[in-house]
Amino acid sequence: MDRAERNALTVAIVLLLFFFVLIVYAAKGLKIDLPTCVTDVQPFKEGKLIQHAPDRYELHVVAKMWLFDFNQGNTEIEIPAGSTVDIYLTSSDVVHGMHINGTTVNLMAIPGTVNYMRYKFDEPGVYHVVCHEFCGVGHHAMQGKIVVK
Amino acid sequence: MKVEGGIRFIILSEVVIPLLLLIFGVYHGVMQVLYRAGVLKTDSFLGIDYYQGLTLHGVINAIVFTTFFAVAFGNAVVLYLLKKPLRSAVQWVAWFMMVGGTLMAAWAMFTKRATVLYTFYPPLIGHWTFYIGAVLLVVGSLLPFFLDWIPNAIAWKRENPDKKIPLAVFGVFVNHILWTIMIIPVAVEILFQLFPLSVGWVDEINPLLARTLFWFFGHPVVYFWLLPAYVMLYTMLPKIASEKGKLYSDPAGRLAFILFLLFSLPVGLHHQFTEPGITNAWKLIHAMFTFCVALPSLITAFTVAASLEYSAKAEDPSVKNSKFYWWTRLPYLRLEGDKWLFSYLFAGLILFFFGGVTGIVNASYNLNLTVHNTAYVPGHFHTTVGGLVLLAFLGMSLYMVAKLRGTDVRFKGLAALAPYIWMQGMFMFSYAMMVGGALEGFPRRTNAGLTYLNPDSPLYRPEWVGYAQLSVVGGILLGIAFVFFLVSFFGTLFAPKVRESVVEFPIAEAYHDAPTPVLNNLKGWTVAAVLLAVLSYIPPLYDVTQRGVFHNSPAYNEQYPIPLKQLQQTEAKTKELSMKEDR
């Protein structure tokens, strides 16, 4: 290995290490982490929005062909700005996706499992929720709304 | 090297058959940008519906075309460099399995029996012929490696005990070793989960286990597509750039291939970052290994650029002392001899630069939350597999056909221009997809023109319109570039023969060389790669079978929101009822 090659390799390794350190810092320091294995919540059949405190909510979402059930069949819900929401997600049939546009909430809904992520809705506005995994012929009409007031 | 009869037909047809299918694959690629932008506000066009076409586009372009080419290219490279005849019987069995498997799967897809996309995630389930066809295709593609190339390489080694196996053959071998290992998890998924479900032997499936097994295959497969292109970059590109061109370093090439062998496999969880049921510590470990597998591509970037610099300076000594000016001395658009092939590899390399950068973004653990399953992802992989891999394969297909048929390359100007138009089209398409996906959340795999890009729909999302329209311009340029290529390809295929049929490649010698016995020990590295892959998959497999999945799921068809079994029972009942009424 000549000098130029060694230099190129060093630059590549330093660059990748730098990226990796930033990732770990964002995950563990800033708590922007990926969903993990949830074992304490069983898959559920019905969507529910539960309020625990004025700014604390628990949202149970059932993704199904071809709608999001946010709250007893509703595909649209309202919450006040500044709320922290614990989102639990499952699917009642095939694999779905759930991306709340404009946020880092980007989850897969897999039947038989429960996915979880916490998000704080600071900015008021309409958050579109899009299914981004192919789930059959109605896939392109599978959208819900979270209205933050 | 002369090549006659059956072997010549086999290699030629392994290039031509997938290209014929690719015509449909690219056609539906162009259709997709029209659907997605709302230019076509419909479910289907000419009897092919959007998701069916998307399935065909994915399976043909990414699985059939690439697998056939890897076998054809491997056959030709091994034949040319080891100078040992291939065995007709083995080649014919492999040929029939690959062609038969492709026809089975194509039948299922074209008749709408398997609209499941090329990832075939359960519990959406297709017809069993789709799964068995896929298995036949991939298993058939292994036979030449085990029964032809390996015995030939052992015989060659016996005759040349103190020589290293040629770098091109080394690369092809690493590629097929990887292919062999990665087929095991997907074969388990198909034969023990999907096939029994599709024929009704079992009623339920663990969809998360199926996805995990799929991505155990689904990541290394992108390196299976890439490595033949890397073989061309290392061993052929310098020689095409200049007659006096040399590969900068042979050991660096071998090191890159070995790193691919080690780190391509234990990284599949980076496709599952947003999934439930897998502890995120394992996701972070796979993210780390994914950063490791970026390293061989960064090594390749250096070695290929250094080889090009050497070649340019050897060709024109007046730029010998310049740092940047030698870039102007490369044969970007030249028609003499085989120089047209440079356009393909160079345009591919430029696209791959962006593919690499965006790939590192995808791999970056939590950063994936902003881009997962948005249009960003197709934007990324169209600059890798639709960039370097496809352009290298198309260029080399044309080159091999001209040599094997003994004809001149016809319409060389079109052939040399095509990659640059393709590159421009891909820039526009990928830019639109990536920016729209990352900033606005424009989803992938969605017939958006019907709803999200339809001003009459209540779901209209005006912020996506501009990106979708730009991708239409890109898609049309891509279509034009592909037509240019096809004119030259079929012109060459049917041109009159002017010389002997040969198998031949422009192989460059190495500028730096060394014996590198450690790197050449493929057996040892294979064992290490398998161990690393198994170790990194034990925890996630435990999670998805023992902890994260509470119950299994029945099969579904993409048309109906009720389980397939229930659907079939209802259908049977209605049939019975109507028969009773008839009586």
Coordinates of C-alpha atoms in Angstrom, one line a residue, chain B residues 33 351 382-383 386 417-433 470-481:
Chain B
V33 CA -43.4 8.4 -13.6
L351 CA -24.2 8.5 -10.8
H382 CA -31.8 4.4 -9.3
T383 CA -28.4 6.0 -9.1
G386 CA -30.1 2.1 -12.3
L417 CA -24.4 9.0 -26.3
A418 CA -27.0 6.8 -24.6
P419 CA -25.3 6.7 -21.2
Y420 CA -24.9 10.4 -21.0
I421 CA -28.6 11.0 -21.8
W422 CA -29.4 8.3 -19.3
M423 CA -27.2 10.0 -16.7
Q424 CA -29.0 13.3 -17.3
G425 CA -32.4 11.7 -17.1
M426 CA -31.4 9.9 -13.9
F427 CA -30.2 13.1 -12.3
M428 CA -33.5 14.8 -12.9
F429 CA -35.5 11.8 -11.8
S430 CA -33.5 11.1 -8.7
Y431 CA -33.2 14.7 -7.7
A432 CA -37.0 15.1 -7.8
M433 CA -37.6 11.8 -6.0
L470 CA -39.6 17.0 -12.8
S471 CA -39.5 13.3 -12.5
V472 CA -41.6 13.0 -15.6
V473 CA -39.0 14.9 -17.6
G474 CA -36.3 12.7 -16.2
G475 CA -38.3 9.5 -17.0
I476 CA -38.7 10.6 -20.6
L477 CA -35.0 11.3 -21.1
L478 CA -34.3 7.8 -19.6
G479 CA -36.7 6.3 -22.1
I480 CA -35.0 8.1 -25.0
A481 CA -31.6 6.9 -23.8

